[in-house]
Coordinates of C-alpha atoms in Angstrom, one line a residue:
X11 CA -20.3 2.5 -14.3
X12 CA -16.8 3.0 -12.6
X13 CA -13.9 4.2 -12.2
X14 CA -10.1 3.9 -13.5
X15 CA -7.2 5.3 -11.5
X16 CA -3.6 5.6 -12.5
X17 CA -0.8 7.6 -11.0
X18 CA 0.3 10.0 -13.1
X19 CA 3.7 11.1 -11.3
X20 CA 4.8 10.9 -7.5
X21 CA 2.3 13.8 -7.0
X22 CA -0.9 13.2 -8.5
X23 CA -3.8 10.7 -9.0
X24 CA -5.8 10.8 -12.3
X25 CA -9.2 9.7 -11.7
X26 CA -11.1 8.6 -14.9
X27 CA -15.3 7.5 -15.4
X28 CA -17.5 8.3 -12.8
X29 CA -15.7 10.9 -11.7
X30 CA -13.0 12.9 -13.7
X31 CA -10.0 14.1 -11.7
X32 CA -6.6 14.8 -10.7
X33 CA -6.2 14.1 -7.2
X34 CA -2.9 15.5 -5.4
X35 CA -0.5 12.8 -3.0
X36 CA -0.1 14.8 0.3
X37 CA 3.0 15.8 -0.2
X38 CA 4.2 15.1 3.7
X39 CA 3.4 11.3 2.8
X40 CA 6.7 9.9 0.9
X41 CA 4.4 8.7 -1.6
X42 CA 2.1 6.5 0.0
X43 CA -1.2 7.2 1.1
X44 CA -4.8 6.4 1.6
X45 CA -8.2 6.5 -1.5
X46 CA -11.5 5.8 -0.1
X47 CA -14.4 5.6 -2.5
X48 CA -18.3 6.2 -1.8
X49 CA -18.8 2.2 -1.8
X50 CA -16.8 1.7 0.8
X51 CA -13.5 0.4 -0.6
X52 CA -10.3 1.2 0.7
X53 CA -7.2 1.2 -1.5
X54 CA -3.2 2.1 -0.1
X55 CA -1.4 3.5 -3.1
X56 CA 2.5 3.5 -3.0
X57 CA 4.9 5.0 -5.5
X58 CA 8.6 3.0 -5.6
X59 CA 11.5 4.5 -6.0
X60 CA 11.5 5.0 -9.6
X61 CA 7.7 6.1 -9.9
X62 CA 5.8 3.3 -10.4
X63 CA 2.3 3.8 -8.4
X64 CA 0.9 0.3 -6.8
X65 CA -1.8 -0.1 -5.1
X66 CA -2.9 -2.2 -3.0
X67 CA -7.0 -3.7 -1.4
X68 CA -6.7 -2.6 2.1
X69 CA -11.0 -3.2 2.5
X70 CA -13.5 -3.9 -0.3
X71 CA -16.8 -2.4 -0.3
X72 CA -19.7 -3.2 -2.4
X73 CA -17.6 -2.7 -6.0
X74 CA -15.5 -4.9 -8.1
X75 CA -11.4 -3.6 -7.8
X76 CA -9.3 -5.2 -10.6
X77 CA -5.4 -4.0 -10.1
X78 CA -3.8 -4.6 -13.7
X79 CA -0.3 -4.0 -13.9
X80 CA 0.4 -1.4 -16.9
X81 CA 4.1 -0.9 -18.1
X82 CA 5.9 -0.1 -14.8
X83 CA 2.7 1.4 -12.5
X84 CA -0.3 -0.7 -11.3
X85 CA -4.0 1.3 -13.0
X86 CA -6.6 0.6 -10.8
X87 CA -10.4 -0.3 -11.9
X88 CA -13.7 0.0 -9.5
X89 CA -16.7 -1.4 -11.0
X90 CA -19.6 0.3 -9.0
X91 CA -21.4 3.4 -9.2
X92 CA -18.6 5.9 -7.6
X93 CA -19.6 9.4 -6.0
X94 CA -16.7 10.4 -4.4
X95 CA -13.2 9.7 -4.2
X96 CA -10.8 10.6 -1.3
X97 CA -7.1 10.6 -0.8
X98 CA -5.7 11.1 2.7
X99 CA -2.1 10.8 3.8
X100 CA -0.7 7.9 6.2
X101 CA -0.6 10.0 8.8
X102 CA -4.3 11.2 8.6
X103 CA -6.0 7.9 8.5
X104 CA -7.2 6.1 11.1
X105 CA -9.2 2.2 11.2
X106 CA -10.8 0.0 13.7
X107 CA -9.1 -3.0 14.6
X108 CA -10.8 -6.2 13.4
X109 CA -11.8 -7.5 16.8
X110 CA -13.0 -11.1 16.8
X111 CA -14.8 -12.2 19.6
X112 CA -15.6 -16.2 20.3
X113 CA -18.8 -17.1 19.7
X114 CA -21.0 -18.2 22.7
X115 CA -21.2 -21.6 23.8
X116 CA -25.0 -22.7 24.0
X117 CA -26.3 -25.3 26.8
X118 CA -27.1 -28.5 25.2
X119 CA -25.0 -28.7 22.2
X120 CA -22.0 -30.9 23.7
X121 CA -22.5 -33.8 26.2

C-alpha cells in the first residue's frame, strides 16, 4: 500500500495508489508549497524555473518516502497505508519549533 506523487505541470499534483488524484498548487504560492499525508509525513514541493517539481522531507511520519529523480522532476513514493493527502500553500502552513530542553541533572551522578 502507498502512494506515488509526481508534478504534472506548475499547477497540479497527480496523486497515484492509495488515493487517486489531481491535486491543484495554490496558485498565490510561486510554486512551492506544503503535502501532508494521514501518517504524518510532511513533504515541501518546489517547481524550478523550467518545471521540474522537487520535493523535499520536511518531517517523516510512520511511512517510507523514497524521492527518485525521473527525467527533469523528482516523483515521490510513500510506503504506508495513506488516507488523505493535503496540499497547502507557504503562506497557510504553520509548525512548532523543535524546542530542546536540557535534560535534568540528577543528585548523585557526578562527584
Amino acid at each position: 500500500m502507498s502512494v506515488v506523487i509526481r508534478g504534472e505541470d506548475r499547477t497540479r499534483l497527480k496523486v497515484m495508489g492509495d488515493v487517486e488524484a489531481e491535486l491543484a498548487v495554490p496558485a498565490d504560492s510561486a510554486g512551492r508549497c506544503w503535502l501532508s499525508f494521514s501518517d504524518g509525513t510532511l513533504i515541501q514541493a518546489a517547481y524550478g524555473e523550467d518545471d521540474d517539481c522537487r520535493f523535499a522531507v520536511s518531517e517523516e511520519g510512520a511511512g517510507i518516502v523514497r524521492i527518485q529523480r525521473e527525467g527533469d522532476s523528482d516523483v515521490l513514493q510513500l510506503d504506508w497505508r495513506v488516507e488523505w493527502v493535503t496540499v497547502a500553500a507557504p503562506g497557510n502552513a504553520v509548525r512548532a519549533e523543535a524546542r530542546s530542553e536540557p535534560m535534568p541533572v540528577l543528585p548523585g551522578l557526578f562527584a
